[in-house]
XYZ file of C-alpha atoms in Angstrom:
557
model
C 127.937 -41.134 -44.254
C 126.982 -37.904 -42.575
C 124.262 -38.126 -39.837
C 120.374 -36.633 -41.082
C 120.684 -34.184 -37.833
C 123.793 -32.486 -39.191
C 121.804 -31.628 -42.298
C 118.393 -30.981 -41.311
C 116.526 -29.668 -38.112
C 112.752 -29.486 -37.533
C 110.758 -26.944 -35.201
C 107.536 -26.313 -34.539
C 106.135 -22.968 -35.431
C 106.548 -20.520 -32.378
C 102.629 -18.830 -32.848
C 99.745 -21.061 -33.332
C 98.612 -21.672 -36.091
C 94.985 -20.194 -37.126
C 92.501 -21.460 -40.060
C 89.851 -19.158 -42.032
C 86.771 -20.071 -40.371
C 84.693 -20.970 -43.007
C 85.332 -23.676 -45.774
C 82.712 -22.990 -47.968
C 84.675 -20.454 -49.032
C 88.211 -22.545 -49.544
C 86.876 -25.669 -51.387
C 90.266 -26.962 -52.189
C 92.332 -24.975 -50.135
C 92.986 -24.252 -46.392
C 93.669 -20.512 -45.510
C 96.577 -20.851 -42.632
C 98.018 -17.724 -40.239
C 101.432 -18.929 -38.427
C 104.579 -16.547 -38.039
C 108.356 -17.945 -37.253
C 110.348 -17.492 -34.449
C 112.262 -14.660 -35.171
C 115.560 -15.277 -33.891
C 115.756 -18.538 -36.020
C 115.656 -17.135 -39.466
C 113.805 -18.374 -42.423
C 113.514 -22.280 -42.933
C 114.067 -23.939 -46.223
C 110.704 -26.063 -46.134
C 107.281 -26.461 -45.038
C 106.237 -30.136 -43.551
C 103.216 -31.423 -42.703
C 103.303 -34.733 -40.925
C 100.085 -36.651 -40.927
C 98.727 -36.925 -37.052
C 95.807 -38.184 -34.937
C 95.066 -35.763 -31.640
C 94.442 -38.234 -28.565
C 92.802 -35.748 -26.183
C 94.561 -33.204 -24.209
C 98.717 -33.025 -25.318
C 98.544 -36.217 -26.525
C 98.894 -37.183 -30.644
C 100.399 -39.851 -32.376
C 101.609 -40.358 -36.105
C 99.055 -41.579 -38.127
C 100.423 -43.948 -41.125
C 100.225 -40.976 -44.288
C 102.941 -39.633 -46.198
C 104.296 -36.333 -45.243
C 103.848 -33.010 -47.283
C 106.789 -30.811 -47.494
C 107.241 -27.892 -49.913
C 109.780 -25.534 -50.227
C 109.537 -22.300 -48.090
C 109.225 -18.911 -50.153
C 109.466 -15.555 -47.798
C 107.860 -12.289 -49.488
C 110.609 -10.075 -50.578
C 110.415 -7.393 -47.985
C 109.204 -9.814 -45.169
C 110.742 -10.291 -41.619
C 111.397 -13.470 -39.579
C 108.339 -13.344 -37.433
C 105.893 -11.575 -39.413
C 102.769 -13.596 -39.833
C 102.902 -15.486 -42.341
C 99.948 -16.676 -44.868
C 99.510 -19.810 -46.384
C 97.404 -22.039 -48.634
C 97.800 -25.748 -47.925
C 95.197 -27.687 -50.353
C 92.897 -29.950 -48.652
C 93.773 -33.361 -49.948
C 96.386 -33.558 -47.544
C 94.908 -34.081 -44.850
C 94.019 -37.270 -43.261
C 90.799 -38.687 -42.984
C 88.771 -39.926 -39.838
C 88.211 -38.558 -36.418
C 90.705 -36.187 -34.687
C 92.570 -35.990 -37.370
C 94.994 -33.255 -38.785
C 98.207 -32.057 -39.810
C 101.313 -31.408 -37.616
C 102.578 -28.087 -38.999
C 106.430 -27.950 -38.807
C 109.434 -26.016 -40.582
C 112.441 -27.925 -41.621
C 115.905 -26.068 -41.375
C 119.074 -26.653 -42.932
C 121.777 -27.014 -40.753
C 124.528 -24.526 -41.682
C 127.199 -26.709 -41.163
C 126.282 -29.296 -43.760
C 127.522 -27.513 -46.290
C 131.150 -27.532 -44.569
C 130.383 -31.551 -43.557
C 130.229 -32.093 -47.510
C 133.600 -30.164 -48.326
C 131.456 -27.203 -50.238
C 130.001 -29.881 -52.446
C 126.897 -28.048 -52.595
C 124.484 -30.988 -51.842
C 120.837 -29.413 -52.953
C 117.923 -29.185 -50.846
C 116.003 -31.525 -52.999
C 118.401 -34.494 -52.284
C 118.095 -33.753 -48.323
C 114.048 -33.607 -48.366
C 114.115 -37.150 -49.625
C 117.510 -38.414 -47.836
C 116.664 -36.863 -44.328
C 113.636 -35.196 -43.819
C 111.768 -38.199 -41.857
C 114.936 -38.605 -39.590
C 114.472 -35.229 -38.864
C 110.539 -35.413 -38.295
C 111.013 -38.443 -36.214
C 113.879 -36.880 -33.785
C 112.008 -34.054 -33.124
C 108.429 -35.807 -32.287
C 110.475 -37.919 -29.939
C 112.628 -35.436 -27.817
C 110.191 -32.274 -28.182
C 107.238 -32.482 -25.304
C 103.518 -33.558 -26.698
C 102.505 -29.779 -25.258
C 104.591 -28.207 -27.737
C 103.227 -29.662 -30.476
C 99.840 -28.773 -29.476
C 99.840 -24.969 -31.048
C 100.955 -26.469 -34.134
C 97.991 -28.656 -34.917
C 95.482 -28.347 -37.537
C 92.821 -30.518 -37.258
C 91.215 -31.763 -40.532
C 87.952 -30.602 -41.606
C 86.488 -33.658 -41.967
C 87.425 -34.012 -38.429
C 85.712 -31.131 -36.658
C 82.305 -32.307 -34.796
C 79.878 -29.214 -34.096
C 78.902 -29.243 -30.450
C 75.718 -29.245 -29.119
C 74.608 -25.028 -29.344
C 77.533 -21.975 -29.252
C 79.970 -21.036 -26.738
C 82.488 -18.501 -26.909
C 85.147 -16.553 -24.787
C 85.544 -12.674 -23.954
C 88.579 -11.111 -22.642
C 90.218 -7.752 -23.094
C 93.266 -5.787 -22.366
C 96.612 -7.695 -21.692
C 98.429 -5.274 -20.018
C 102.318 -6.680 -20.922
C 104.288 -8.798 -18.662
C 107.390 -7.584 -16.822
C 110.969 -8.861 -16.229
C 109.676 -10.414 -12.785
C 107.072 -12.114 -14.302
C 108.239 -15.874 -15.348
C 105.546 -18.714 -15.982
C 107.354 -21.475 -16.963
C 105.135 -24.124 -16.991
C 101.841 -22.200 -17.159
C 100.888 -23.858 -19.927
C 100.187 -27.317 -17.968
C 99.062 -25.576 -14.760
C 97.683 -22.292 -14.202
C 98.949 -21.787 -10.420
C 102.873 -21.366 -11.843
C 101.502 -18.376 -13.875
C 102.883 -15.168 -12.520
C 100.479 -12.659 -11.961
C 100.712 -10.858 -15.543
C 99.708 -14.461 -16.879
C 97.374 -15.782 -14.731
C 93.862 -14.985 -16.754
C 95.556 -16.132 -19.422
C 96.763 -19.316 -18.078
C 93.489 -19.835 -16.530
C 91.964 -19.057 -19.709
C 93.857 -21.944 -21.533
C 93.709 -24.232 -18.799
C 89.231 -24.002 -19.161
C 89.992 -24.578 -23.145
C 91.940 -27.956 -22.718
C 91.172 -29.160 -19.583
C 87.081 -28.695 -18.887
C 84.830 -30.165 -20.922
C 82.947 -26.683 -21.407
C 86.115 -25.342 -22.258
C 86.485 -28.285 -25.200
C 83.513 -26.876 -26.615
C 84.465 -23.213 -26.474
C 85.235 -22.012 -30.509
C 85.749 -18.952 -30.543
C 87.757 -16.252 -28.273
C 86.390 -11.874 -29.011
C 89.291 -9.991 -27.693
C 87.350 -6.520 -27.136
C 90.870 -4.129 -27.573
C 94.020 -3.533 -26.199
C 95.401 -6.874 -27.202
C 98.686 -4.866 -26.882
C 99.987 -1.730 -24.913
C 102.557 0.883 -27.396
C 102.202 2.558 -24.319
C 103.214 0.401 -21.829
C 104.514 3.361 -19.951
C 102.164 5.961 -20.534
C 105.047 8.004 -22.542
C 107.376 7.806 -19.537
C 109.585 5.361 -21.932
C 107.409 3.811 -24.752
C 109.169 3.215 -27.926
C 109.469 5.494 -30.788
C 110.051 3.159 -33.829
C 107.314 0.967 -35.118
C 109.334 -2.602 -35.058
C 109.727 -1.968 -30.896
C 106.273 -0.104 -30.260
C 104.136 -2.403 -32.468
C 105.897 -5.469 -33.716
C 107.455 -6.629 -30.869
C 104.116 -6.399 -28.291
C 102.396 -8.448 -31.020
C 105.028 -11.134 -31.618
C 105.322 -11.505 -27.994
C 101.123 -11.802 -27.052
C 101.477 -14.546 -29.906
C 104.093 -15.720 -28.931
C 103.016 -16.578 -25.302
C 99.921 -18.962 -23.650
C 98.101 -17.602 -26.430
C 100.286 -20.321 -28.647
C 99.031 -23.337 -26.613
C 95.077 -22.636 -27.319
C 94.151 -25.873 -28.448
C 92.629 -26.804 -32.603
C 88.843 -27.019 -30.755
C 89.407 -23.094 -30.708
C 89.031 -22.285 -34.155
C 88.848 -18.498 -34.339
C 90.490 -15.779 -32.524
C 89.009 -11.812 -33.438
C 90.610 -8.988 -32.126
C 88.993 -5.647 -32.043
C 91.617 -2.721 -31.811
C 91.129 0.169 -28.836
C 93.186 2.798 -27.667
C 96.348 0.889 -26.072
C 97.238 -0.298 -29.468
C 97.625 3.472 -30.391
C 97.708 5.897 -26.899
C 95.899 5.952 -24.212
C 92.468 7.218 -25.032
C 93.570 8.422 -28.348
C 91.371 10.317 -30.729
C 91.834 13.244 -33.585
C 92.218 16.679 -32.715
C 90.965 19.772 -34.553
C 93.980 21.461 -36.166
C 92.949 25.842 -36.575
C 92.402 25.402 -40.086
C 89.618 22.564 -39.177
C 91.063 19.614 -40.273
C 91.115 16.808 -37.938
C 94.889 15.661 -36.687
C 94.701 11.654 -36.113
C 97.881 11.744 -34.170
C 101.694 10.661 -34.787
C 100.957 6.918 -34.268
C 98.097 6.671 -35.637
C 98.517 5.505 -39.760
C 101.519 2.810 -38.087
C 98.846 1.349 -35.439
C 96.634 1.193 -38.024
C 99.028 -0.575 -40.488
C 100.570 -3.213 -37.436
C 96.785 -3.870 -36.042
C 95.714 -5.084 -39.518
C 99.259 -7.218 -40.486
C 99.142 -8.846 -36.978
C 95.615 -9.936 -37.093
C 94.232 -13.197 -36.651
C 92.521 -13.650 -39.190
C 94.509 -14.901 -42.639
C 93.944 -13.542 -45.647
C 91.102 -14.574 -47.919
C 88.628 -14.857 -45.066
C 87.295 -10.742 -45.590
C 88.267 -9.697 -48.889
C 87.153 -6.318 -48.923
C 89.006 -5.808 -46.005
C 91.505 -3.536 -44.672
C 93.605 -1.206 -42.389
C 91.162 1.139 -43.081
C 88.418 -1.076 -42.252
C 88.452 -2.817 -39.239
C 84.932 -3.365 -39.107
C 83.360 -6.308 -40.123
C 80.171 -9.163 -39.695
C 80.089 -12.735 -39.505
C 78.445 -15.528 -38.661
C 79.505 -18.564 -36.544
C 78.553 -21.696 -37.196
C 74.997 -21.314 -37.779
C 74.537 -20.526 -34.451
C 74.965 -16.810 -34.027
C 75.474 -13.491 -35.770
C 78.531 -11.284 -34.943
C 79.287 -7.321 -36.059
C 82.350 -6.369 -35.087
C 82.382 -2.870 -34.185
C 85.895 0.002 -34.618
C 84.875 2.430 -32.041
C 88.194 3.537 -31.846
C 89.767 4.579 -35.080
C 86.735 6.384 -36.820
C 86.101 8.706 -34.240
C 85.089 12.501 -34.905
C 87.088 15.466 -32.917
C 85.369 16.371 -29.480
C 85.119 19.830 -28.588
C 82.775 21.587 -25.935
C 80.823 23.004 -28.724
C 80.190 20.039 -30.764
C 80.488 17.172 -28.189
C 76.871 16.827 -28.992
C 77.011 16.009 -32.183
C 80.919 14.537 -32.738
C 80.145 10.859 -34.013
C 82.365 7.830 -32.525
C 81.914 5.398 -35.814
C 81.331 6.396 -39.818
C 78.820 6.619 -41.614
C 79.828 3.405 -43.523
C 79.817 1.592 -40.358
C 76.576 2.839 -39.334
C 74.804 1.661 -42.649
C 76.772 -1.691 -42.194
C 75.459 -1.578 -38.836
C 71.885 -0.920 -39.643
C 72.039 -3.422 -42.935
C 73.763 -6.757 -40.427
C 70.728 -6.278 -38.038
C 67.858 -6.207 -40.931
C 69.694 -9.106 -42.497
C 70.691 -11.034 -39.172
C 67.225 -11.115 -37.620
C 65.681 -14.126 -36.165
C 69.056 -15.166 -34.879
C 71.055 -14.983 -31.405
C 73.425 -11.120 -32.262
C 76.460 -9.908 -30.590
C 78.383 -6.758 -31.198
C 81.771 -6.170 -29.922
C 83.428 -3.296 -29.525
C 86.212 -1.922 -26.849
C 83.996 0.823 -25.859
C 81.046 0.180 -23.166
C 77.377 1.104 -24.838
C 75.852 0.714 -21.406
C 75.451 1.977 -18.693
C 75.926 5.352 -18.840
C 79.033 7.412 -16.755
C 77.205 9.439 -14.313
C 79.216 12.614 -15.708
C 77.643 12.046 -19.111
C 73.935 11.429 -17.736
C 74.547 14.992 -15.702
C 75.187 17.283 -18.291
C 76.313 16.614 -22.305
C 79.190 18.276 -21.331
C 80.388 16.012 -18.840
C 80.718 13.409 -22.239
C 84.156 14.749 -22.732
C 85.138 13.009 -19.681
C 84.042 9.764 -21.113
C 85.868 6.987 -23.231
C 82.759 4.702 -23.612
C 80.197 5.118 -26.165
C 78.261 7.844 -23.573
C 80.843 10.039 -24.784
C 79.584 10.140 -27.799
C 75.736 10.925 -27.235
C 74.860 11.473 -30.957
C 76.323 7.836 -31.676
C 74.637 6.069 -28.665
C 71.382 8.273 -29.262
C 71.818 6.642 -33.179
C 72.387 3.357 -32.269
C 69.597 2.396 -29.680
C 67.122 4.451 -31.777
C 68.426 2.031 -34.931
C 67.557 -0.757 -32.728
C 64.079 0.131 -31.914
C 63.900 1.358 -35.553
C 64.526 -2.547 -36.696
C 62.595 -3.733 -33.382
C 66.076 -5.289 -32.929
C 65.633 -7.312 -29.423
C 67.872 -9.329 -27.589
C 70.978 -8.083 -29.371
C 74.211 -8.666 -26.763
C 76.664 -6.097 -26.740
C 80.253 -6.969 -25.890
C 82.761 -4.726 -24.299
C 85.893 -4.147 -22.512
C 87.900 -1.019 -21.635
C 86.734 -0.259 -18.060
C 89.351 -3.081 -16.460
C 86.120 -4.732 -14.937
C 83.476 -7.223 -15.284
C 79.976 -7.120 -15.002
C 76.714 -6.612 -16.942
C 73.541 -4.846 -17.370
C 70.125 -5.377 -19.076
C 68.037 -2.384 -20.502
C 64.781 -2.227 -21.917
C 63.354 0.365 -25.090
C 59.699 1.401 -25.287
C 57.297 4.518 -25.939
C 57.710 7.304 -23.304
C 54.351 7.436 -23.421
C 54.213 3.772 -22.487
C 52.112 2.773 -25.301
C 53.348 -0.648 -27.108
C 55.749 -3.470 -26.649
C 59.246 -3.296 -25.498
C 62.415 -4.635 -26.546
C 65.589 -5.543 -24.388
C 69.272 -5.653 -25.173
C 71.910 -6.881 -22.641
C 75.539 -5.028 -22.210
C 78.626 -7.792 -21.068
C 81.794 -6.132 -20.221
C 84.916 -8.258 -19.510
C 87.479 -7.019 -16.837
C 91.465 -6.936 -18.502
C 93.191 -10.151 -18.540
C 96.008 -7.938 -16.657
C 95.371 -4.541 -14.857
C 98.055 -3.747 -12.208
C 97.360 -0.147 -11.682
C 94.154 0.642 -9.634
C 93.647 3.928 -10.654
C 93.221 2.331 -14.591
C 90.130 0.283 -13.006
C 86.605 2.125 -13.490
C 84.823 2.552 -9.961
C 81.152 0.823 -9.982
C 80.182 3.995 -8.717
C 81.423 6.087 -11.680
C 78.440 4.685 -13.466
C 74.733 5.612 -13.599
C 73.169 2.650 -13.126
C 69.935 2.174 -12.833
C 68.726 5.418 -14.941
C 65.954 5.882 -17.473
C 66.864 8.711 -20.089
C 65.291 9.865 -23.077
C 66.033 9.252 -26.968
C 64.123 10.648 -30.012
C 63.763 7.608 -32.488
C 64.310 9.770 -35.237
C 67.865 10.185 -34.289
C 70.149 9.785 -37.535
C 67.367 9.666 -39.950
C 68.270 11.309 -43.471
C 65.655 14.014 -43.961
C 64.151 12.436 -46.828
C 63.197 9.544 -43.754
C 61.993 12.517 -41.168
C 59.766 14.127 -43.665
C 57.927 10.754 -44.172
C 57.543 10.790 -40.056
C 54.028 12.439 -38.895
C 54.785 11.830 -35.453
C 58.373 11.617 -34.288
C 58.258 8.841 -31.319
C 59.857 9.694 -28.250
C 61.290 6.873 -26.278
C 63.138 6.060 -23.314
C 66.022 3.615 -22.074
C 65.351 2.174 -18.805
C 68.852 0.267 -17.811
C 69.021 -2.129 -14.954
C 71.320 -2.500 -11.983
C 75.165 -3.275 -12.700
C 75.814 -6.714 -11.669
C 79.711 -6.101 -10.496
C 82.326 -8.628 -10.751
C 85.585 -7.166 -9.815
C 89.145 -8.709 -10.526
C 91.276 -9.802 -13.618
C 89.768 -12.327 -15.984
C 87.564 -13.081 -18.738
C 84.034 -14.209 -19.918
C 82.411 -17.499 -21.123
C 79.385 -17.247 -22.854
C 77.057 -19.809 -24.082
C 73.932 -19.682 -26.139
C 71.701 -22.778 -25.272
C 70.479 -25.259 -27.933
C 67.155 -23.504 -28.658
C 68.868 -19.661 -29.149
C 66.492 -17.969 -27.093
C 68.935 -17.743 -23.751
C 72.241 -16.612 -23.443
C 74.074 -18.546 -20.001
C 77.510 -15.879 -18.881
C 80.253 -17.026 -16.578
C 82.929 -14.805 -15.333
C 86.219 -15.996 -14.652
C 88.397 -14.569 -11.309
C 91.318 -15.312 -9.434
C 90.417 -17.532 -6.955
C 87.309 -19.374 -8.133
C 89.031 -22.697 -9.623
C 85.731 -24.073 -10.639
C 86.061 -22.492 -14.052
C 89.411 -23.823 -15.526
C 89.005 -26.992 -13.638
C 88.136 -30.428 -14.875
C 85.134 -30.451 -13.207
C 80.953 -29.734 -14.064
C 80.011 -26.149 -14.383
C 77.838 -25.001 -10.977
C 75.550 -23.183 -12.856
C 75.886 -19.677 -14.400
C 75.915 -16.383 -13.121
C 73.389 -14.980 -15.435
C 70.815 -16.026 -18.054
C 69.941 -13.554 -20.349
C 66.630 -13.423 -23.001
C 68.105 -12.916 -26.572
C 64.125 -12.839 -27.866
């Protein structure tokens, strides 16, 4: 009798495995995001082996049959592509910490030669050896392993105690020198290309504010095409796009643990070109650039998110609103792949996001209010470049939203339009952390004020200096001037007697330098916002130990 692990081999998915975030919306079916790894081909079957998660890397088999259904690739898909998947919900186990253990079965190709060419079908192996197979693997594969492979049941999940979430931003890739083997169980073998990162996985599984963390915003350049800033970057869109992807996936990202539910990326420049944005051609059309329509295509297939969870979706679309376990609001912004053509002449006027995004802007904070709001984008709303405050002009020199007066002039006056306080706006292109609060009013002082609060995360990875904005490079503290009838339609100005003037009076930039990323978390009553930074160095973070306190509390009322 031939042995089961000549005929049948099991492996755990090589990306982790992601779930549409709301159920409500999947009442007998579970939306999944996974991809293979790609050097392994396509398995024959899916499995899913009934498990109970005992804290950290630790699960067990809990006593459940195991699902297994035959694997069907699209027709023009590629062996790690993500991959979408339905898996109904009356597989899963019941009971606490409970969930699936997703795995792909593979048939051996030298069964067939075992059996003579007898052709033995796949059906008569799933019964024959597919347990043998489950079993070998769950006993010579590590516990950590398993980890990005875990879906946890929905029955399962336990809401903690208010909201927190994580911020992070541009993963500048790693290079040939830089080997973290073992990063996954401790941070300090991370080399330095991996080190946030590590860091950033070692807070979700390891500190008990970590556990509680459910969501991660990455605020752009998830990937670089550009990696070399045209010195060498690839030409053809498998290399320049599909590769940087597989390979983010593919990494720490892959041990996040189930209590992370959700992972939203936000596209920026590096996923296209450095600082990219459409050109006037003579005839006045606008030019979006050679890479453009593929970025566009590989940012949407190698989202997060599966399928099913925005409908109306697309690569033309990145924009989108959610909400987050009753806790919070969330609009996440494209400031990157709508924008207008900037000239000297019409830099004043050139808008950075559509006009559909602005009225699904202005419609998410009428129909979000009364609740803690965050916007993420990769561009910085505030503060200001000094540059920009100088002269319009000096805009040009600007990435952040400063370089695009008319659509910072828009938004704030929205906000005061909508008396839209305490909204948080999330960031991060300028390679540093730090934040700033601001406050709208009357310029004549008359009436209440409202405040909004910018949070900018530094890169997971920056090694070149001269990519990290200078503290000095911005104007902060300022107070400029904004007429609130910026962006009205004129049918709305010619029902305004008297056009308010207002001003923005911004705060001091609280700096904190160096690689990393943001926790945020909203306390139980929704009226204060608690922010963290993580840096190399401070171990208090990622460690198993109580949080010291936070390094800013900030109104959202």
């Amino acid at each position: 009798m031939r042995e089961h692990k000549s005929v049948l081999c099991a492996h755990a998915p090589w990306h982790r495995v992601e779930r549409a975030p709301d159920p409500d919306d999947f009442s007998s079916h579970m939306q999944l995001l996974t991809a293979l790894k790609p050097e392994q081909g396509w398995p024959r079957l899916w499995a899913w082996v009934p498990v109970r998660w005992r804290g950290g890397d630790r699960f067990e088999r809990v006593r459940a049959p195991v699902h297994s259904e035959l694997f069907r690739a699209e027709p023009a898909a590629c062996p790690g592509e993500p991959l979408r998947h339905a898996l109904a919900l009356r597989h899963f186990p019941a009971g606490p910490d409970t969930g699936l253990l997703c795995l792909f079965i593979y048939l051996d190709p030298r069964a067939d030669a075992e059996e003579g060419g007898n052709g033995a079908t796949l059906a008569d192996l799933r019964e024959q050896d597919l347990d043998l197979a489950i079993a070998e693997l769950l006993q010579q594969q590590a516990p950590s392993e398993w980890a990005h492979a875990f879906v946890p049941s929905p029955s399962a999940e336990i809401e903690a105690e208010g909201l927190s979430f994580l911020l992070a931003a541009c993963q500048y890739p790693p290079g040939l020198l830089d080997v973290s083997r073992g990063a996954e169980r401790d941070p300090a073998l991370a080399s330095p290309a991996d080190a946030a990162m590590a860091r950033l996985l070692a807070f979700c599984r390891q500190h008990p504010d970590g556990r509680k963390v459910s969501l991660l915003l990455i605020a752009g350049d998830e990937i670089y095409a550009d990696a070399s800033g045209g010195l060498a970057d690839p030409s053809t869109s498998a290399e320049r796009y599909a590769r940087p992807y597989q390979q983010f996936k593919a990494g720490l990202a892959r041990h996040l643990p189930p209590t992370l539910a959700r992972i939203v990326h936000a596209p920026d420049d590096h996923e296209v070109q450095d600082a990219c944005e459409p050109c006037l051609r003579p005839d006045g059309s606008q030019d979006p650039g050679a890479y453009t329509a593929s970025a566009r295509t590989a940012a949407w297939q190698y989202r997060w998110e599966p399928d099913g969870q925005r409908p109306q979706g697309s690569p033309q679309r990145f924009w989108h609103s959610f909400d987050w376990r009753g806790a919070a609001s969330f609009f996440i912004a494209d400031t990157r792949l709508e924008r207008e053509p900037r000239t000297v002449a019409r830099v004043a006027e050139a808008q950075m996001i559509g006009a559909a995004q602005r009225q699904a802007f202005s419609a998410w904070l009428q129909a979000s209010a009364g609740r803690p709001r965050f916007v993420l984008s990769g561009a910085l709303l505030l503060p200001r470049r000094r540059a920009s405050a100088a002269h319009v002009s000096g805009s040009l020199r600007s990435d952040a939203w400063c370089g695009y007066p008319a659509s910072q002039q828009w938004l704030l006056a929205e906000l005061w339009r909508q008396r839209a306080s305490g909204v948080v706006f999330l960031s991060g292109d300028e390679h540093r952390s730090g934040h700033v609060s601001a406050e709208l009013r009357r310029a004549d002082g008359q009436g209440p004020s409202l405040r909004l609060h910018s949070i900018h995360s530094s890169a997971l990875y920056a090694p070149w200096p001269f990519a990290v904005t200078a503290p000095e490079e911005f104007a902060a503290p300022e107070v400029f001037g904004i007429d609130a009838a910026t962006g009205l339609t004129p049918e709305a100005l010619a029902q305004q007697r008297h056009p308010e003037l207002l001003c923005c009076e911004v705060g001091e930039w609280q700096d904190h330098p160096g690689d990393g990323f943001a926790w945020l978390r909203v306390t139980d009553d929704g009226r204060r916002l608690e922010l963290r930074y993580d840096k190399a160095g401070e171990k208090a973070l990622h460690a198993a130990m109580p949080m010291r306190g936070a390094d800013a509390v900030l109104a959202l009322d």
